[in-house]
Coordinates of C-alpha atoms in Angstrom, one line a residue:
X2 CA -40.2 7.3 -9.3
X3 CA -37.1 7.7 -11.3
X4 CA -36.1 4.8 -14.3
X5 CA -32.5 3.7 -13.2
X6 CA -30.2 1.5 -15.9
X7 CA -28.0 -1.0 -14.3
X8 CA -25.2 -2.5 -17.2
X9 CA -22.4 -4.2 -17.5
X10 CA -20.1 -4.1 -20.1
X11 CA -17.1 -6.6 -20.7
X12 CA -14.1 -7.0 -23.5
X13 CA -14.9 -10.9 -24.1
X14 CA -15.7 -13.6 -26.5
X15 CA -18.7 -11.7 -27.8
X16 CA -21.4 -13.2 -29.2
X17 CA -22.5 -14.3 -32.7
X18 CA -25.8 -12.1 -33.6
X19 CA -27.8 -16.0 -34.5
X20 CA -27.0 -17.4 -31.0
X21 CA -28.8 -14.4 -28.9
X22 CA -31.8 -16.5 -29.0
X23 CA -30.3 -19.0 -27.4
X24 CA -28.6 -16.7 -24.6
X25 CA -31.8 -17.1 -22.0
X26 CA -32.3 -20.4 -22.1
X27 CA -31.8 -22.7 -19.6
X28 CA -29.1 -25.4 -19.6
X29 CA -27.9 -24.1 -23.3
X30 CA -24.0 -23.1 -23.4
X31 CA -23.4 -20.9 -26.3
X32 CA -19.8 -21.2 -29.1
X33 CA -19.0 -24.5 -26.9
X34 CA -15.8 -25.2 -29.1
X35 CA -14.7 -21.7 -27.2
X36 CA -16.2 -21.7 -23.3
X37 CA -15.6 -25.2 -23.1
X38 CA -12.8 -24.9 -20.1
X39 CA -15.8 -22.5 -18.9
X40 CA -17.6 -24.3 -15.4
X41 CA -21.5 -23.7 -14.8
X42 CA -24.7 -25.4 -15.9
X43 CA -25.8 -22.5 -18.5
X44 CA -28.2 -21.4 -15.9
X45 CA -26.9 -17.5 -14.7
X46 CA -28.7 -16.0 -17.2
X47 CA -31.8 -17.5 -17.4
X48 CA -32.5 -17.3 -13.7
X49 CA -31.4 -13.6 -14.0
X50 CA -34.0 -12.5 -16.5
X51 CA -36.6 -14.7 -14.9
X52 CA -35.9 -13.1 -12.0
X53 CA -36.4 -9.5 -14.0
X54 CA -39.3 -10.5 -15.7
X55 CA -41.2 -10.6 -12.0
X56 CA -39.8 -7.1 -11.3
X57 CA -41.2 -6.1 -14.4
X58 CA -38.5 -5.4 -16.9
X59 CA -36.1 -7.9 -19.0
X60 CA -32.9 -8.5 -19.4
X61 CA -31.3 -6.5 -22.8
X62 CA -27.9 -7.5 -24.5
X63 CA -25.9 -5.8 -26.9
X64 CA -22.9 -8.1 -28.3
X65 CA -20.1 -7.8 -31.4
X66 CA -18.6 -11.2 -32.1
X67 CA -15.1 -11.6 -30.8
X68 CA -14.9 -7.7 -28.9
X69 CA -17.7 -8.3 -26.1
X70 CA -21.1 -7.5 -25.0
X71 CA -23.1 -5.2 -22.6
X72 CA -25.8 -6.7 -20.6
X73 CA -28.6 -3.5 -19.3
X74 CA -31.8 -3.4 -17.5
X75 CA -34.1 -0.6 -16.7
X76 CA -35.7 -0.8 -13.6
X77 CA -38.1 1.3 -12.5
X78 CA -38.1 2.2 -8.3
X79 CA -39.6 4.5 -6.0
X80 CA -37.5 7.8 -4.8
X81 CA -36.6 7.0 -0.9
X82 CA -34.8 10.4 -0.5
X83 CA -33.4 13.3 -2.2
X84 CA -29.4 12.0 -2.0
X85 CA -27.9 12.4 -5.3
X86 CA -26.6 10.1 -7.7
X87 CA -23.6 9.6 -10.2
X88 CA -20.9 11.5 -10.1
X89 CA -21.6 14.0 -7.5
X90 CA -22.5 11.5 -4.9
X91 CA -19.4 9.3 -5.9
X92 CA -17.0 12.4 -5.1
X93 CA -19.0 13.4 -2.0
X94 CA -18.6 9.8 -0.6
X95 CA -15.2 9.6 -1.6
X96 CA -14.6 12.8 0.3
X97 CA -16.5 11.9 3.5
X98 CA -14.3 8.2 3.4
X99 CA -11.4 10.0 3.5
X100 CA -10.6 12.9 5.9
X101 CA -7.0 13.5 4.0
X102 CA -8.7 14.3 0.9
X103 CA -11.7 16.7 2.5
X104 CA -8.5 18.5 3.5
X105 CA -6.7 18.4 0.5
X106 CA -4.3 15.5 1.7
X107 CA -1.8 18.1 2.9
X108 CA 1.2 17.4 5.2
X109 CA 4.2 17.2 5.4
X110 CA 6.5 14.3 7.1
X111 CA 10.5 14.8 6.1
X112 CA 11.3 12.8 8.9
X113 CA 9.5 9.6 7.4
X114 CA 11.5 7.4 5.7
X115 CA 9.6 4.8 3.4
X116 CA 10.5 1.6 0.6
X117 CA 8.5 1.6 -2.2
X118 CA 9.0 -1.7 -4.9
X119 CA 7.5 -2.3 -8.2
X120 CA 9.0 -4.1 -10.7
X121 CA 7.8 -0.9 -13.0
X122 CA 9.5 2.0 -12.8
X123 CA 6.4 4.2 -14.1
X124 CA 4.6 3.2 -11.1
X125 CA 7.5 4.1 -8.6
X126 CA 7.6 7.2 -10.5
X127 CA 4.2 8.4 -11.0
X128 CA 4.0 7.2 -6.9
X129 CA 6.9 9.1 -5.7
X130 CA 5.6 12.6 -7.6
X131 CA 2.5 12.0 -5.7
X132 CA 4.0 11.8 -2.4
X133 CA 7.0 14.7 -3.3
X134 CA 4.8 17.1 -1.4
X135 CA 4.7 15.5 1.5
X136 CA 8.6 15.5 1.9
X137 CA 8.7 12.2 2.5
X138 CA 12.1 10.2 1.9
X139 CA 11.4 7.4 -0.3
X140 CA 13.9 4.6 -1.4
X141 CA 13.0 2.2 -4.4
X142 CA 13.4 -1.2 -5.1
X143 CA 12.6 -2.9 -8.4
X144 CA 12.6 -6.5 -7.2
X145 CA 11.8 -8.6 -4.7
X146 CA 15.3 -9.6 -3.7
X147 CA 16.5 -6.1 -3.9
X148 CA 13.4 -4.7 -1.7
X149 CA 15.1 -8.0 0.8
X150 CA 18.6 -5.8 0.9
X151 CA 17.0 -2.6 1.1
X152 CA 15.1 -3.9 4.3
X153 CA 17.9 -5.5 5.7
X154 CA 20.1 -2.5 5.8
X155 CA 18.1 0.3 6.6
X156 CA 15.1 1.0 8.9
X157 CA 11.4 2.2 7.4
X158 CA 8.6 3.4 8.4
X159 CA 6.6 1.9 6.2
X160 CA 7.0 -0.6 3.0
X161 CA 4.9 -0.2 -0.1
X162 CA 5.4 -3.8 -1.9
X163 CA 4.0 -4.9 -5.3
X164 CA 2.6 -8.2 -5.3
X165 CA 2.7 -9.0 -8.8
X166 CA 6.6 -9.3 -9.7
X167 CA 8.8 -11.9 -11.5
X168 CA 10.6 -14.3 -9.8
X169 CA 10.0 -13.1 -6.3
X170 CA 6.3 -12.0 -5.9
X171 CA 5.2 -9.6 -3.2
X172 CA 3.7 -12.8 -1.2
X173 CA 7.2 -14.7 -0.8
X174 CA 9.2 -11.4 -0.4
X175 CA 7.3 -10.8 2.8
X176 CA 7.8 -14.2 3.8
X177 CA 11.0 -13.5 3.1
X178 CA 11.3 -10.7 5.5
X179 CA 9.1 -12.2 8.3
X180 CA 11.7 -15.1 8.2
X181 CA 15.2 -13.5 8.3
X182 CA 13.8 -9.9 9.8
X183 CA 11.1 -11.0 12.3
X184 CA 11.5 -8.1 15.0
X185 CA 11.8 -5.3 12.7
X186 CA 8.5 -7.1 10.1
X187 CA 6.5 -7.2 13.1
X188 CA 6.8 -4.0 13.9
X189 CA 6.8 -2.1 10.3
X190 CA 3.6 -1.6 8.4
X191 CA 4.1 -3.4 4.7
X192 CA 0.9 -2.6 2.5
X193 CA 0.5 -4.8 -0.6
X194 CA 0.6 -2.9 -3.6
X195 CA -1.7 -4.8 -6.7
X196 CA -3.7 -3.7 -9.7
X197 CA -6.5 -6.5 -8.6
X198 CA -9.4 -4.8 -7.6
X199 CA -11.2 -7.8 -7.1
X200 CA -14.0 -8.7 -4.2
X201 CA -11.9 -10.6 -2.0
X202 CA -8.8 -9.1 -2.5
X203 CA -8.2 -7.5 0.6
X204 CA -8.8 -10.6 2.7
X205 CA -5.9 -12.3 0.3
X206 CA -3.5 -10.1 1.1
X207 CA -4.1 -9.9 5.0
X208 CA -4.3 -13.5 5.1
X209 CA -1.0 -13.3 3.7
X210 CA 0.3 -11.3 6.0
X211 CA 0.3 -7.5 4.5
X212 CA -0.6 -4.9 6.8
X213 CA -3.3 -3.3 4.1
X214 CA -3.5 -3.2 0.4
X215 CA -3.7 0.0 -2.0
X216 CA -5.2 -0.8 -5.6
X217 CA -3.0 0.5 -8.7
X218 CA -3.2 3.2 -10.2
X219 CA -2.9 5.0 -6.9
X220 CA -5.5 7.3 -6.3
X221 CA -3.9 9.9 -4.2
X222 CA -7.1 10.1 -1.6
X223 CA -6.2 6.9 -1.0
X224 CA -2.8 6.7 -0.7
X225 CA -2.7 9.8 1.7
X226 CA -5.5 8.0 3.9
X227 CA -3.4 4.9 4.0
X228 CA -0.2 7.2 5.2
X229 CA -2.0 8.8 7.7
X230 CA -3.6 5.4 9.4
X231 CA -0.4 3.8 9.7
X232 CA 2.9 6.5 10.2
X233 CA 3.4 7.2 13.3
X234 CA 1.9 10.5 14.5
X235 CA 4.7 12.3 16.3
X236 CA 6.4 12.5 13.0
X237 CA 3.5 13.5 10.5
X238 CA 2.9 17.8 10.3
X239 CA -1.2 18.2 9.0
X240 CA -2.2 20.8 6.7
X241 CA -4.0 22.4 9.7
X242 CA -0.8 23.2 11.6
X243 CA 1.1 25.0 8.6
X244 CA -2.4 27.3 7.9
X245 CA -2.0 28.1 11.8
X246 CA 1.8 29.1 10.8
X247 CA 0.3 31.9 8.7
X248 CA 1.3 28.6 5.5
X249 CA -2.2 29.7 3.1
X250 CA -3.9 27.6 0.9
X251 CA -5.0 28.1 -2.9
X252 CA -8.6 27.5 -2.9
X253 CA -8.3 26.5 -6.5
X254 CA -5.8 23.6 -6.1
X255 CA -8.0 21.5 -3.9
X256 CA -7.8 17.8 -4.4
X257 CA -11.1 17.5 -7.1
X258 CA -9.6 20.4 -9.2
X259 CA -7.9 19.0 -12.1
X260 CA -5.6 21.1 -14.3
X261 CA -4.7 20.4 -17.6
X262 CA -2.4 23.4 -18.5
X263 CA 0.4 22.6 -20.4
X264 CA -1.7 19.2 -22.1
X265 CA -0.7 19.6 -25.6
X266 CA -3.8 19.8 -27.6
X267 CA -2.8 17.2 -30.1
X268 CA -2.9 14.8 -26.8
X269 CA -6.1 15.8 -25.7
X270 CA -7.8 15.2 -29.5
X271 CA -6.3 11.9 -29.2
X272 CA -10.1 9.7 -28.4
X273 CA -8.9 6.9 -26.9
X274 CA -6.6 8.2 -24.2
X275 CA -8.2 10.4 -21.1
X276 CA -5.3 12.9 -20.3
X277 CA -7.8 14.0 -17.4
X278 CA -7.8 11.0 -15.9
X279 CA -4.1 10.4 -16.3
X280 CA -3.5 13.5 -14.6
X281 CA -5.6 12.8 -11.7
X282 CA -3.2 9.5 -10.9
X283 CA -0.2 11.0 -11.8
X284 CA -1.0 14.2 -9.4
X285 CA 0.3 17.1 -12.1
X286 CA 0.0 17.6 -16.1
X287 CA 4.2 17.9 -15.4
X288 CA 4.1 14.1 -13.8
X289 CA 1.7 13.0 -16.2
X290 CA 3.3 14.0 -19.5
X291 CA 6.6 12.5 -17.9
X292 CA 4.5 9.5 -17.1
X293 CA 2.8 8.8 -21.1
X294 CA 7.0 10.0 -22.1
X295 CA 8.0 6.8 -20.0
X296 CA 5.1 4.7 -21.3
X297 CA 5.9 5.5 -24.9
X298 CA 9.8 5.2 -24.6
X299 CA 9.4 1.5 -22.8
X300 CA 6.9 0.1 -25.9
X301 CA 9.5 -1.3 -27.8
X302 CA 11.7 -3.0 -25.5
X303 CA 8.2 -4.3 -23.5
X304 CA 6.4 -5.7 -26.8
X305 CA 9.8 -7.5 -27.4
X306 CA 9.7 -9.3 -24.1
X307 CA 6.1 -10.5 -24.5
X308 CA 6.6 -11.8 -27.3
X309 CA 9.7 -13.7 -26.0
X310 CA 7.9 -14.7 -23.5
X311 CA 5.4 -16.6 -25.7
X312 CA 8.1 -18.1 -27.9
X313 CA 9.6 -19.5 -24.7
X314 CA 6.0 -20.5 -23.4
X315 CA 6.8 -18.8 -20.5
X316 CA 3.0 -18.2 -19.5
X317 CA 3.4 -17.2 -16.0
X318 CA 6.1 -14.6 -16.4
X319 CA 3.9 -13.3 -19.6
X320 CA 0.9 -12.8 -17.4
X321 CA 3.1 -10.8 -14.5
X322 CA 4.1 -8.3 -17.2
X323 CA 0.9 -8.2 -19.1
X324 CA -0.4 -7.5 -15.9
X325 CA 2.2 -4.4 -15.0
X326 CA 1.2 -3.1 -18.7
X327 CA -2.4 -3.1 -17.7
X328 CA -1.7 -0.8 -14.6
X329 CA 0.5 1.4 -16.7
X330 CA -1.9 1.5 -19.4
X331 CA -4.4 2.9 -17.3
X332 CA -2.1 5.2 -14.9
X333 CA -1.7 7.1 -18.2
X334 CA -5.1 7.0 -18.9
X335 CA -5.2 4.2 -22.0
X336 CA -8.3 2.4 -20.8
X337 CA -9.7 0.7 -22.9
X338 CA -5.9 -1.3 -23.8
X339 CA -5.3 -1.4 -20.4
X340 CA -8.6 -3.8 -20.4
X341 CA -7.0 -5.8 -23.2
X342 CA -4.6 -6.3 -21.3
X343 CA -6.3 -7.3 -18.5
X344 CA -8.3 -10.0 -20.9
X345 CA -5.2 -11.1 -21.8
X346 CA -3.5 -11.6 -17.7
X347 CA -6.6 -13.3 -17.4
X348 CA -6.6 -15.7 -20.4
X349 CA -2.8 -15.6 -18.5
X350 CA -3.7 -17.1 -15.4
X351 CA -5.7 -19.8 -16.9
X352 CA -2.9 -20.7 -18.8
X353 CA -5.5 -20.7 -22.0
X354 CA -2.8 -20.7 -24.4
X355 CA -5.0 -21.1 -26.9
X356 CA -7.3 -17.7 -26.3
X357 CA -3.7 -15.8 -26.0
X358 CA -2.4 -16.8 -29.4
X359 CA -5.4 -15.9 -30.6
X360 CA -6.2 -12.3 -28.6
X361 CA -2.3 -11.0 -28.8
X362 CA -1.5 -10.5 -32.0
X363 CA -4.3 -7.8 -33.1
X364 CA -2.8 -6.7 -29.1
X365 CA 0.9 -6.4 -29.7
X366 CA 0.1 -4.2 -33.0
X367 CA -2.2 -1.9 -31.0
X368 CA 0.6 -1.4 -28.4
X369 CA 3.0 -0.6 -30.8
X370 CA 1.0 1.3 -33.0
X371 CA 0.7 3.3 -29.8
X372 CA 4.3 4.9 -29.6
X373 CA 4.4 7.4 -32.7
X374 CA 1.4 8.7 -32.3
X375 CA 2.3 9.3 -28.4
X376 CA 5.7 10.9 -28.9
X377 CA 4.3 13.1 -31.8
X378 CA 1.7 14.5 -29.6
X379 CA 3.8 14.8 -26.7
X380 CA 6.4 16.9 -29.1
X381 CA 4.4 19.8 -28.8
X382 CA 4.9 19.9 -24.7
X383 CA 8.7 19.9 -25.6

């Protein structure tokens, strides 16, 4: 037998340490003043641990009032086999999912031409110093109108399209182009590009009318996997072809080998960023570093606009950027902002003005807090 713990940890409400004995009961909604725009009957819970209770363990909570909770269980269960867990089995499943990255996601295509749009240049940067290996030749857009005249006057092989943008999202910017461009949409893959890695997601966007979707940060196993399904073959050289034409590999560069040279130290002492993890989306320590430089520079002129964007109750454009700060945030490895920012797209898209004003300043203090101590550390890679 082997004890496994199942948790779940979240960034919300919290709760207060005289209400947990309340937290199991049936039909009993806890801080009502504050879940009140909440629906349910108060019954999730109490169903959940009953249901434990017959497998023999309960239903544990750890909670600090007003920065979240973790709900665990330990659940004792019988060994079926001898495949591993954790880690290990993540990458080896990971690996088996996608061919490109069992073969180190190398080819080359200079013949491929592709758009990429985001209405963040970090993201078409960090994207385009992925895929500079491949040769590919990439245009950018940084709207959704521009991404319009982009497509209008050129011909791609393949359109990467953020769906979360101001003014023009990704949804009516394909409209857009099924409408004026129908020959060439139809026959032009356009993959939705959005930081929503919810269940259900995928189904969205096709029902929109995407071709695929690719979650932000772009993990390059992914993004090579998606390349390879839809380019057209005839123009696409695999790694397999250059070893043949005497082209030799370093065994240490594989795809699951991560390299921090050149990570100034003071960066990697810093505890709440994961420089490791940074570099993994941003391919190289050189592409990260210019990454978290980007990320640093923009803090200023970003926390100005969210906070313009509250003065002007502007809710919806608030939510898009929030939204782009919280793929940033965690391209560069800031996760644990990056989920306060996601609390706060959330609060966002429930126009919960109230939550917002309440969450954002301690937020907006954080994030600029966050630009000396970044440039300083980055200093030393100067």
């Amino acid at each position: 037998d082997a004890i496994i713990r199942y948790s779940v940890v979240d960034t919300g409400i919290g709760i207060r340490e005289e209400e947990r004995d309340k937290l199991f009961k049936a039909f009993d909604r806890l801080d009502p003043k504050r879940t009140r725009t909440i629906e349910g009957a108060g019954l999730g819970l109490a169903i959940s641990a009953y249901l434990l209770r017959m497998m023999g363990t309960g239903l544990r909570v750890e909670s600090t009032y007003n920065e979240g909770s973790t709900f665990y269980f330990d659940l004792q269960q019988e060994i079926a086999d001898d495949a591993p867990l954790g880690e290990t089995w993540k990458e080896a499943a990971s690996a088996d999912a996608h061919p490109a990255k069992k073969a180190g996601c190398a080819f080359t295509a200079p013949e491929i031409r592709i758009l990429l749009v985001d209405d963040t240049r970090l993201n078409l940067e960090v994207i385009c110093g992925l895929l500079e290996p491949t040769q590919i030749q990439i245009d950018t857009a940084e709207s959704g109108m521009q991404c319009l005249e982009m497509f209008a006057a050129d011909s791609y092989d393949l359109v990467f399209l953020d769906y979360r943008m101001p003014q023009m999202d990704g949804i009516e910017t394909l409209a857009k182009i099924k409408e004026q461009m129908p020959e060439r949409a139809v026959c032009t893959p356009i993959i939705s590009l959005t930081a929503s890695a919810v269940s259900g997601e995928r189904e969205h966007m096709l029902s929109a009318g995407f071709t695929d979707y690719l979650t932000k940060p772009v993990i390059l196993a992914d993004l090579m996997a998606m390349l390879l399904r839809y380019l057209p073959e005839e123009k696409v050289r695999m790694k397999e072809e250059e070893t043949e034409a005497g082209v030799q590999e370093d065994p240490a560069s594989g795809p699951d080998q991560v390299s921090l040279e050149g990570i100034p130290e003071a960066l990697l002492e810093l505890p709440w960023i994961d420089a490791k993890e940074g570099v993994e989306y941003c391919g190289t320590p050189d592409m990260y570093l210019r990454a978290l430089a980007m990320f640093a520079k923009g803090i200023d002129e970003k926390a100005a606009f969210l906070e313009d964007c509250l003065a002007k109750q502007d809710i919806e454009l608030f939510s898009v950027k929030v939204h782009a700060l919280k793929s940033s945030a965690l391209t560069v490895g800031i996760t644990k902002f990056s989920g306060k920012a996601k609390e706060l797209e959330l609060a966002g898209k429930a126009n919960d003005v109230v939550r917002i004003r309440e969450k954002f300043p301690g937020f907006i203090e954080e994030y600029r807090s966050l630009k000396s101590v970044l440039q300083d550390a980055l200093a030393d890679a100067a």
